[in-house]
Short mmCIF file of C-alpha atoms and ligand atoms in Angstrom, two decimals:
data_model
loop_
_atom_site.label_atom_id
_atom_site.label_comp_id
_atom_site.label_asym_id
_atom_site.label_seq_id
_atom_site.Cartn_x
_atom_site.Cartn_y
_atom_site.Cartn_z
CA UNK A 134 140.64 105.38 91.35
CA UNK A 135 139.58 107.65 88.00
CA UNK A 136 136.26 105.63 86.52
CA UNK A 137 138.35 103.96 82.72
CA UNK A 138 135.03 104.63 81.07
CA UNK A 139 131.59 106.79 80.59
CA UNK A 140 128.34 107.16 79.42
CA UNK A 141 126.00 109.63 78.71
CA UNK A 142 123.73 108.84 82.36
CA UNK A 143 124.43 106.26 85.04
CA UNK A 144 121.13 105.13 85.66
CA UNK A 145 121.60 103.10 88.67
CA UNK A 146 117.80 100.39 89.30
CA UNK A 147 116.40 98.88 86.89
CA UNK A 148 112.84 98.71 88.03
CA UNK A 149 109.94 101.52 86.10
CA UNK A 150 112.15 104.57 86.99
CA UNK A 151 115.11 103.55 86.00
CA UNK A 152 114.09 101.68 82.72
CA UNK A 153 112.06 104.36 81.13
CA UNK A 154 114.66 106.79 82.29
CA UNK A 155 116.94 104.83 80.28
CA UNK A 156 114.40 104.44 77.13
CA UNK A 157 113.56 107.46 76.69
CA UNK A 158 116.99 108.97 76.74
CA UNK A 159 118.80 106.39 74.53
CA UNK A 160 115.91 107.10 72.42
CA UNK A 161 116.74 110.84 72.06
CA UNK A 162 119.93 109.03 71.34
CA UNK A 163 122.31 109.22 74.44
CA UNK A 164 123.77 106.17 75.46
CA UNK A 165 122.68 104.76 79.08
CA UNK A 166 124.61 102.10 81.30
CA UNK A 167 121.84 101.10 83.18
CA UNK A 168 123.07 98.59 87.08
CA UNK A 169 121.36 97.33 89.06
CA UNK A 170 122.40 95.45 92.07
CA UNK A 171 120.13 92.41 91.44
CA UNK A 172 120.63 89.94 88.82
CA UNK A 173 117.58 90.55 87.06
CA UNK A 174 115.64 93.26 85.87
CA UNK A 175 112.18 95.15 86.72
CA UNK A 176 112.48 95.88 90.89
CA UNK A 177 109.87 95.15 92.72
CA UNK A 178 107.61 94.34 89.43
CA UNK A 179 109.49 91.57 88.63
CA UNK A 180 107.99 88.53 87.51
CA UNK A 181 108.87 84.64 86.78
CA UNK A 182 108.29 81.19 86.18
CA UNK A 183 109.08 79.41 89.48
CA UNK A 184 109.82 75.64 89.79
CA UNK A 185 105.91 74.63 88.93
CA UNK A 186 105.88 76.53 85.68
CA UNK A 187 103.66 79.08 87.51
CA UNK A 188 104.34 82.94 86.15
CA UNK A 189 104.74 84.58 89.83
CA UNK A 190 105.35 87.71 90.83
CA UNK A 191 108.49 87.71 93.14
CA UNK A 192 107.86 90.44 95.39
CA UNK A 193 104.37 90.96 95.47
CA UNK A 194 101.50 91.15 93.64
CA UNK A 195 101.92 94.20 91.17
CA UNK A 196 98.34 94.98 89.75
CA UNK A 197 98.39 97.25 86.60
CA UNK A 198 95.71 99.75 86.61
CA UNK A 199 95.72 103.61 85.87
CA UNK A 200 93.58 106.88 84.82
CA UNK A 201 96.22 107.68 82.64
CA UNK A 202 95.92 107.70 79.13
CA UNK A 203 99.60 108.66 78.25
CA UNK A 204 100.50 106.13 80.81
CA UNK A 205 98.65 102.69 78.62
CA UNK A 206 100.15 104.93 75.85
CA UNK A 207 103.62 104.76 76.30
CA UNK A 208 103.77 101.10 78.30
CA UNK A 209 101.85 100.16 74.72
CA UNK A 210 104.84 100.55 72.39
CA UNK A 211 106.67 97.62 74.34
CA UNK A 212 103.62 94.90 75.14
CA UNK A 213 99.83 93.88 74.32
CA UNK A 214 97.92 93.29 77.92
CA UNK A 215 95.80 91.07 79.61
CA UNK A 216 92.13 92.87 80.87
CA UNK A 217 92.05 91.64 84.81
CA UNK A 218 89.09 92.86 86.78
CA UNK A 219 91.52 92.61 89.84
CA UNK A 220 88.41 90.89 93.07
CA UNK A 221 89.36 90.00 96.43
CA UNK A 222 88.33 88.86 99.20
CA UNK A 223 88.74 89.13 103.01
CA UNK A 224 89.09 86.49 105.78
CA UNK A 225 87.31 86.85 109.05
CA UNK A 226 85.39 85.54 111.76
CA UNK A 227 86.22 82.13 110.59
CA UNK A 228 84.44 82.93 106.50
CA UNK A 229 85.02 84.74 103.67
CA UNK A 230 83.59 88.50 103.46
CA UNK A 231 83.09 90.76 99.58
CA UNK A 232 86.13 92.99 100.00
CA UNK A 233 86.41 96.16 99.56
CA UNK A 234 83.56 97.04 101.39
CA UNK A 235 79.79 97.05 98.87
CA UNK A 236 76.45 95.78 98.78
CA UNK A 237 77.00 91.93 99.17
CA UNK A 238 79.77 91.96 102.14
CA UNK A 239 76.12 93.66 103.95
CA UNK A 240 74.30 91.08 103.11
CA UNK A 241 77.30 88.67 104.26
CA UNK A 242 77.20 90.99 107.57
CA UNK A 243 73.39 90.69 107.88
CA UNK A 244 72.82 87.00 106.83
CA UNK A 245 70.23 87.71 104.05
CA UNK A 246 69.61 90.07 101.16
CA UNK A 247 69.20 93.76 100.41
CA UNK A 248 69.29 96.63 98.65
CA UNK A 249 71.65 99.94 98.12
CA UNK A 250 69.06 101.77 99.68
CA UNK A 251 69.46 99.71 103.38
CA UNK A 252 72.60 99.69 102.83
CA UNK A 253 73.22 103.26 102.18
CA UNK A 254 70.59 103.92 105.04
CA UNK A 255 72.18 101.29 107.67
CA UNK A 256 75.63 103.64 106.65
CA UNK A 257 74.50 106.84 107.91
CA UNK A 258 73.37 105.68 111.15
CA UNK A 259 76.69 103.56 111.43
CA UNK A 260 78.71 106.41 110.14
CA UNK A 261 81.00 108.66 112.34
CA UNK A 262 80.34 112.40 111.06
CA UNK A 263 83.91 113.80 110.09
CA UNK A 264 83.33 116.86 107.67
CA UNK A 265 87.86 116.17 107.21
CA UNK A 266 89.57 112.52 108.14
CA UNK A 267 93.36 113.53 109.11
CA UNK A 268 94.43 109.97 109.33
CA UNK A 269 93.69 106.85 107.73
CA UNK A 270 90.96 105.60 111.18
CA UNK A 271 89.35 108.82 110.66
CA UNK A 272 88.92 108.09 106.55
CA UNK A 273 87.53 104.32 106.96
CA UNK A 274 84.96 105.31 110.26
CA UNK A 275 83.68 108.51 108.54
CA UNK A 276 82.33 105.97 105.57
CA UNK A 277 81.51 102.47 107.37
CA UNK A 278 81.63 103.58 111.25
CA UNK A 279 83.73 101.12 113.23
CA UNK A 280 82.38 97.16 113.51
CA UNK A 281 83.59 97.50 110.48
CA UNK A 282 86.73 99.37 110.29
CA UNK A 283 87.65 97.06 113.49
CA UNK A 284 86.81 94.06 110.91
CA UNK A 285 88.49 94.81 108.15
CA UNK A 286 91.26 97.48 109.11
CA UNK A 287 92.68 98.23 112.20
CA UNK A 288 94.11 95.13 112.84
CA UNK A 289 95.64 94.95 108.96
CA UNK A 290 97.15 98.62 109.03
CA UNK A 291 98.41 97.09 112.53
CA UNK A 292 100.06 94.14 110.87
CA UNK A 293 100.99 95.87 107.36
CA UNK A 294 102.84 98.92 109.24
CA UNK A 295 102.94 98.23 112.78
CA UNK A 296 101.72 101.33 112.97
CA UNK A 297 98.22 103.08 114.66
CA UNK A 298 95.86 104.10 111.42
CA UNK A 299 95.11 107.31 113.56
CA UNK A 300 98.93 107.34 113.03
CA UNK A 301 98.85 107.02 108.66
CA UNK A 302 97.66 109.39 106.28
CA UNK A 303 94.30 109.22 105.27
CA UNK A 304 95.84 108.13 101.72
CA UNK A 305 96.58 104.32 102.90
CA UNK A 306 93.08 103.20 104.04
CA UNK A 307 91.71 105.84 102.37
CA UNK A 308 92.22 104.49 98.89
CA UNK A 309 90.68 101.36 99.40
CA UNK A 310 86.95 102.02 97.61
CA UNK A 311 83.47 101.30 99.48
CA UNK A 312 80.95 100.77 97.23
CA UNK A 313 77.12 100.60 97.82
CA UNK A 314 76.15 98.31 94.85
CA UNK A 315 77.84 94.80 93.86
CA UNK A 316 81.01 96.06 92.36
CA UNK A 317 83.19 94.55 93.80
CA UNK A 318 86.66 95.41 92.14
CA UNK A 319 89.30 95.81 94.73
CA UNK A 320 90.68 98.98 92.67
CA UNK A 321 88.91 102.25 91.26
CA UNK A 322 91.41 103.35 87.88
CA UNK A 323 89.87 102.84 84.42
CA UNK A 324 92.12 101.01 83.17
CA UNK A 325 93.45 97.32 85.05
CA UNK A 326 95.49 95.34 82.88
CA UNK A 327 98.22 92.95 83.37
CA UNK A 328 101.04 93.24 80.80
CA UNK A 329 100.08 90.28 78.51
CA UNK A 330 103.83 87.82 78.34
CA UNK A 331 104.58 89.61 82.06
CA UNK A 332 106.12 92.62 83.41
CA UNK A 333 109.85 91.01 82.85
CA UNK A 334 108.48 90.91 79.46
CA UNK A 335 108.08 93.92 79.68
CA UNK A 336 111.12 95.82 80.93
CA UNK A 337 113.42 93.71 78.22
CA UNK A 338 111.71 94.70 75.52
CA UNK A 339 111.90 98.83 76.87
CA UNK A 340 115.65 98.18 77.15
CA UNK A 341 116.27 96.77 73.73
CA UNK A 342 114.19 99.39 72.17
CA UNK A 343 116.40 101.69 70.80
CA UNK A 344 119.76 100.14 71.34
CA UNK A 345 121.55 102.70 73.56
CA UNK A 346 121.25 100.89 76.88
CA UNK A 347 124.05 98.69 78.42
CA UNK A 348 122.96 96.91 80.96
CA UNK A 349 124.86 95.51 83.92
CA UNK A 350 122.95 93.53 86.56
CA UNK A 351 124.63 91.75 89.91
CA UNK A 352 126.30 95.68 90.06
CA UNK A 353 125.82 98.72 92.90
CA UNK A 354 125.91 102.32 93.09
CA UNK A 355 129.30 102.23 94.22
CA UNK A 356 130.99 99.88 92.11
CA UNK A 357 129.13 101.90 89.20
CA UNK A 358 131.06 104.89 90.05
CA UNK A 359 134.16 103.09 90.47
CA UNK A 360 133.76 101.71 86.65
CA UNK A 361 131.57 104.37 84.77
CA UNK A 362 132.26 108.73 84.70
CA UNK A 363 128.78 110.28 83.40
CA UNK A 364 127.41 113.94 82.15
CA UNK A 365 124.51 113.26 84.95
CA UNK A 366 123.68 110.14 87.19
CA UNK A 367 119.68 109.00 87.47
CA UNK A 368 119.36 107.46 91.08
CA UNK A 369 116.44 105.49 91.81
CA UNK A 370 117.31 103.26 94.88
CA UNK A 371 116.73 104.43 98.70
CA UNK A 372 117.62 107.82 98.68
CA UNK A 373 118.91 107.88 102.37
CA UNK A 374 121.42 105.35 100.98
CA UNK A 375 122.55 107.41 98.46
CA UNK A 376 123.57 109.22 101.33
CA UNK A 377 125.40 107.16 103.81
CA UNK A 378 122.02 107.70 106.33
CA UNK A 379 123.49 111.06 106.89
CA UNK A 380 120.68 112.17 108.76
CA UNK A 381 119.48 107.97 110.02
CA UNK A 382 118.25 105.99 107.44
CA UNK A 383 114.37 106.76 107.14
CA UNK A 384 111.34 104.17 108.48
CA UNK A 385 110.05 101.84 106.35
CA UNK A 386 108.27 98.24 106.12
CA UNK A 387 109.80 95.40 105.04
CA UNK A 388 108.28 92.00 103.85
CA UNK A 389 108.99 88.14 103.70
CA UNK A 390 107.42 86.20 101.51
CA UNK A 391 106.55 82.17 101.68
CA UNK A 392 105.32 80.79 98.23
CA UNK A 393 103.84 77.69 98.05
CA UNK A 394 103.50 74.96 95.38
CA UNK A 395 100.41 72.82 94.78
CA UNK A 396 100.25 70.34 91.58
CA UNK A 397 97.03 68.93 90.21
CA UNK A 398 97.14 65.72 92.38
CA UNK A 399 98.01 67.83 96.24
CA UNK A 400 95.10 70.56 95.14
CA UNK A 401 92.27 67.52 95.09
CA UNK A 402 89.43 68.75 97.89
CA UNK A 403 90.65 72.32 97.67
CA UNK A 404 88.35 72.97 94.37
CA UNK A 405 84.86 73.38 97.41
CA UNK A 406 87.04 76.49 99.33
CA UNK A 407 88.46 77.48 95.36
CA UNK A 408 85.09 77.29 93.50
CA UNK A 409 86.90 75.96 90.57
CA UNK A 410 89.69 73.60 89.40
CA UNK A 411 93.63 74.24 89.75
CA UNK A 412 93.50 76.78 92.33
CA UNK A 413 93.76 76.98 96.17
CA UNK A 414 92.21 79.91 97.00
CA UNK A 415 89.09 81.10 95.77
CA UNK A 416 90.78 84.99 94.54
CA UNK A 417 93.81 86.12 93.28
CA UNK A 418 94.37 87.90 96.66
CA UNK A 419 92.97 86.78 99.84
CA UNK A 420 93.07 89.53 102.60
CA UNK A 421 93.29 88.18 107.01
CA UNK A 422 93.18 91.23 108.93
CA UNK A 423 92.44 89.56 111.85
CA UNK A 424 95.21 89.70 114.78
CA UNK A 425 96.08 86.49 115.59
CA UNK A 426 97.04 85.66 111.86
CA UNK A 427 100.54 87.28 111.49
CA UNK A 428 100.03 87.38 107.51
CA UNK A 429 98.38 90.11 105.62
CA UNK A 430 97.69 88.23 102.97
CA UNK A 431 97.84 84.71 100.58
CA UNK A 432 98.41 85.71 96.95
CA UNK A 433 97.42 82.99 93.60
CA UNK A 434 98.57 85.06 91.06
CA UNK A 435 97.13 82.49 88.28
CA UNK A 436 93.51 83.85 89.18
CA UNK A 437 95.07 87.41 87.19
CA UNK A 438 97.33 86.00 84.72
CA UNK A 439 94.75 83.84 83.42
CA UNK A 440 97.84 81.17 82.32
CA UNK A 441 96.49 77.85 81.39
CA UNK A 442 98.54 75.99 83.53
CA UNK A 443 97.55 72.69 85.80
CA UNK A 444 99.48 73.52 88.89
CA UNK A 445 99.31 76.74 91.12
CA UNK A 446 101.74 79.12 93.16
CA UNK A 447 100.07 80.65 96.24
CA UNK A 448 102.56 83.71 98.21
CA UNK A 449 102.26 84.07 101.98
CA UNK A 450 102.76 88.18 102.78
CA UNK A 451 104.63 88.21 106.44
CA UNK A 452 105.45 92.22 107.26
CA UNK A 453 108.08 93.05 108.81
CA UNK A 454 110.71 95.07 110.52
CA UNK A 455 113.33 97.02 108.22
CA UNK A 456 117.05 96.96 108.62
CA UNK A 457 119.53 98.45 107.34
CA UNK A 458 120.42 95.67 104.25
CA UNK A 459 116.81 94.24 103.85
CA UNK A 460 115.28 95.26 101.22
CA UNK A 461 112.69 99.15 102.51
CA UNK A 462 109.37 97.86 100.10
CA UNK A 463 107.86 100.39 101.96
CA UNK A 464 108.21 103.95 102.95
CA UNK A 465 105.69 104.73 105.56
CA UNK A 466 103.76 107.38 104.49
CA UNK A 467 103.33 109.00 107.52
CA UNK A 468 103.39 112.70 108.91
CA UNK A 469 106.92 112.26 110.91
CA UNK A 470 108.33 110.25 108.32
CA UNK A 471 107.66 112.94 105.70
CA UNK A 472 109.69 115.02 108.43
CA UNK A 473 112.26 113.35 108.25
CA UNK A 474 112.54 112.67 104.02
CA UNK A 475 112.35 116.67 104.13
CA UNK A 476 115.97 116.00 105.36
CA UNK A 477 116.98 114.94 102.39
CA UNK A 478 115.27 116.42 100.23
CA UNK A 479 117.29 119.86 101.14
CA UNK A 480 120.71 117.83 100.57
CA UNK A 481 119.28 116.06 97.34
CA UNK A 482 118.94 119.18 95.96
CA UNK A 483 122.26 120.32 96.48
CA UNK A 484 123.81 117.48 94.02
CA UNK A 485 125.10 118.77 90.56
CA UNK A 486 123.92 116.86 88.05
CA UNK A 487 121.73 113.76 90.18
CA UNK A 488 118.15 112.79 89.52
CA UNK A 489 116.33 110.71 91.92
CA UNK A 490 113.12 109.28 90.59
CA UNK A 491 111.28 106.24 91.97
CA UNK A 492 109.34 105.27 94.46
CA UNK A 493 112.34 105.16 97.14
CA UNK A 494 114.55 107.49 95.67
CA UNK A 495 111.60 110.14 96.32
CA UNK A 496 110.43 108.30 99.81
CA UNK A 497 106.25 107.86 98.40
CA UNK A 498 103.91 105.08 98.31
CA UNK A 499 103.56 105.83 94.42
CA UNK A 500 102.04 102.76 92.61
CA UNK A 501 103.75 101.76 88.80
CA UNK A 502 101.85 104.03 86.25
CA UNK A 503 102.61 107.22 89.52
CA UNK A 504 107.07 105.96 88.93
CA UNK A 505 106.46 105.97 85.28
CA UNK A 506 104.77 109.58 85.20
CA UNK A 507 107.38 110.89 87.62
CA UNK A 508 110.00 109.34 85.06
CA UNK A 509 109.12 110.23 81.88
CA UNK A 510 107.87 113.69 83.28
CA UNK A 511 112.46 113.78 84.46
CA UNK A 512 113.30 112.48 81.39
CA UNK A 513 111.58 115.26 79.56
CA UNK A 514 112.97 117.86 81.89
CA UNK A 515 116.51 116.60 81.42
CA UNK A 516 116.16 116.05 77.44
CA UNK A 517 115.20 119.76 77.61
CA UNK A 518 118.10 120.79 79.23
CA UNK A 519 120.28 118.40 77.74
CA UNK A 520 119.16 118.24 74.06
CA UNK A 521 120.06 115.59 71.87
CA UNK A 522 123.35 114.21 70.96
CA UNK A 523 124.70 115.52 67.98
CA UNK A 524 125.66 112.94 65.90
P1 FAD B 642 112.40 99.66 92.68
O1 FAD B 642 110.98 98.82 91.68
O2 FAD B 642 112.37 99.32 93.55
O3 FAD B 642 113.28 99.51 91.97
C1 FAD B 642 114.72 100.08 92.30
C2 FAD B 642 115.46 98.95 91.47
O4 FAD B 642 116.60 99.46 92.14
C3 FAD B 642 115.80 97.89 92.76
O5 FAD B 642 116.13 96.79 90.99
C4 FAD B 642 116.99 97.95 93.29
O6 FAD B 642 117.96 96.39 93.19
C5 FAD B 642 117.51 98.79 92.81
N1 FAD B 642 118.74 99.52 93.71
C6 FAD B 642 118.40 100.58 94.46
N2 FAD B 642 119.41 100.55 94.90
C7 FAD B 642 120.58 99.67 94.57
C8 FAD B 642 121.45 100.50 94.51
N3 FAD B 642 122.25 101.09 95.36
N4 FAD B 642 122.84 100.19 93.79
C9 FAD B 642 122.10 99.42 92.23
N5 FAD B 642 120.66 99.22 92.81
C10 FAD B 642 119.92 99.10 93.25
N6 FAD B 642 102.34 98.90 92.12
C11 FAD B 642 101.45 99.09 91.26
O7 FAD B 642 101.03 99.75 90.54
N7 FAD B 642 100.42 98.00 91.60
C12 FAD B 642 100.65 96.88 92.70
O8 FAD B 642 100.05 96.39 93.01
C13 FAD B 642 101.58 96.82 93.47
N8 FAD B 642 101.88 96.13 94.11
C14 FAD B 642 103.04 96.32 94.71
C15 FAD B 642 103.16 95.47 95.90
C16 FAD B 642 104.30 94.91 96.72
C17 FAD B 642 104.44 94.23 98.10
C18 FAD B 642 105.39 96.29 96.57
C19 FAD B 642 106.64 96.30 97.35
C20 FAD B 642 105.17 97.42 95.81
C21 FAD B 642 103.58 97.19 94.78
N9 FAD B 642 103.58 98.37 94.60
C22 FAD B 642 102.76 98.43 92.98
C23 FAD B 642 105.05 99.65 93.30
C24 FAD B 642 106.05 99.29 93.24
O9 FAD B 642 106.61 98.00 93.02
C25 FAD B 642 106.56 100.59 92.27
O10 FAD B 642 105.70 101.41 91.89
C26 FAD B 642 107.73 100.60 91.57
O11 FAD B 642 108.57 98.77 91.63
C27 FAD B 642 108.75 101.36 91.46
O12 FAD B 642 109.56 101.41 91.08
P2 FAD B 642 111.41 101.58 91.03
O13 FAD B 642 111.57 101.95 89.73
O14 FAD B 642 111.26 103.16 91.63
O15 FAD B 642 111.30 101.49 92.49
N1 UDP B 643 93.73 97.64 104.11
C1 UDP B 643 93.51 97.28 105.28
N2 UDP B 643 92.71 95.66 105.58
C2 UDP B 643 92.61 95.28 104.03
C3 UDP B 643 93.72 95.94 102.95
C4 UDP B 643 93.75 97.05 102.93
O1 UDP B 643 93.59 97.83 106.53
O2 UDP B 643 92.04 94.28 104.06
C5 UDP B 643 94.93 98.52 104.16
C6 UDP B 643 95.97 98.37 105.47
O3 UDP B 643 96.59 99.72 105.47
C7 UDP B 643 97.08 98.35 103.74
C8 UDP B 643 95.66 100.00 102.75
O4 UDP B 643 94.48 99.65 103.22
O5 UDP B 643 98.23 98.92 103.84
C9 UDP B 643 96.36 99.47 101.79
O6 UDP B 643 95.99 98.33 100.80
P1 UDP B 643 96.51 98.12 99.81
O7 UDP B 643 96.15 96.46 99.36
O8 UDP B 643 96.07 99.27 98.34
O9 UDP B 643 98.11 97.97 99.45
P2 UDP B 643 99.51 97.49 98.81
O10 UDP B 643 98.94 96.89 97.94
O11 UDP B 643 99.56 98.70 98.55
O12 UDP B 643 99.74 96.71 100.07
#
């Protein structure tokens, strides 16, 4: 059956990759059709107000951060920002710890006050000297030694990835900072903020900006390619799915989210733990590194959004194996997985007039800002190639 409609660009996926591409191409005057098989825009960054009235991130917490002024400038065309110093805790040995590891953590470990000098000397004594760490175990033991590695990283990573840190790239655990002062922010990037009215509002404004984007939700790639002829296809889903798993499925890790809401009445008694009324736990995220606890983290995003609402919602996150048909949340950052992906890179290179953009299309453990950067670069490339339409 021949498609009966046509568009300049057919974009599969309405997450950051798809929305940025659509906004840029439509701003230049091209007609774009964006489809997503989900019933909403935003991909994994989608947020919504739940039945308790709390703004939640449906697919896990999304802490926007970046060092790229260009990305902030671009996104600021569609949103204001709510600055957040993202702070979390780790729960182990029956208590909360300051995390990532910093001087407060060291004092908690010692059970008495200390200072940066003493902490630095202690680290120098326990560190395993490894000049060029080759994996996630080596990078952490070379920073903090075995005991803290085992306490905070080893079992958490095994739960999260079902792989030992030795089998994962340096970048996985290496992205967690270590500080000898009291700075306990989870992230290192200069700009740390959430969209003032949430991610979904940001995506909606982006798609509406030029008037040239047609959005179809609940439509998947197979249906879309039957319905629309296009000059160029932008695919932001999983690259192995695009090729019908010709070289077998790539490895992914999936997640199960379990949300629970609490009314102010149900929160009575939690204040001693949360430290302030209206909250369930003492930080926006508490990590559970111990192997006996099946979940990895509990997120109470209200700490970060600053939303003024009496109820609260927590989301428990359980890692799980990925099966075909389920959400492939995480590509696996490991040498064998990357090698398997290379076979799809070769197939992708042979596709004329198709761009593969985004986290799953490029099989990369990318943050949102990196995906925005990737989409901006690809849109620029396409605009150089196709120019602007003659009106
Ligand atoms: P996605 O957001 O996955 O969007 C792709 C879209 O394409 C989806 O909506 C999907 O339904 C659609 N799609 C796929 N295949 C098809 C098909 N065949 N037909 C139709 N539609 C299709 N990044 C940060 O910067 N900070 C964080 O704190 C952070 N936390 C995260 C927490 C979790 C649990 C996860 C999984 C990711 C997190 N990320 C975070 C990463 C962030 O989600 C991604 O960088 C970003 O969402 C990638 O955007 P994307 O458009 O590439 O992909
Ligand atoms: N990690 C860990 N213990 C923690 C937090 C993180 O071992 O308490 C490791 C784990 O392997 C995780 C990685 O560091 O996958 C990156 O953590 P981050 O919180 O950035 O992961 P994401 O938000 O991407 O799931």
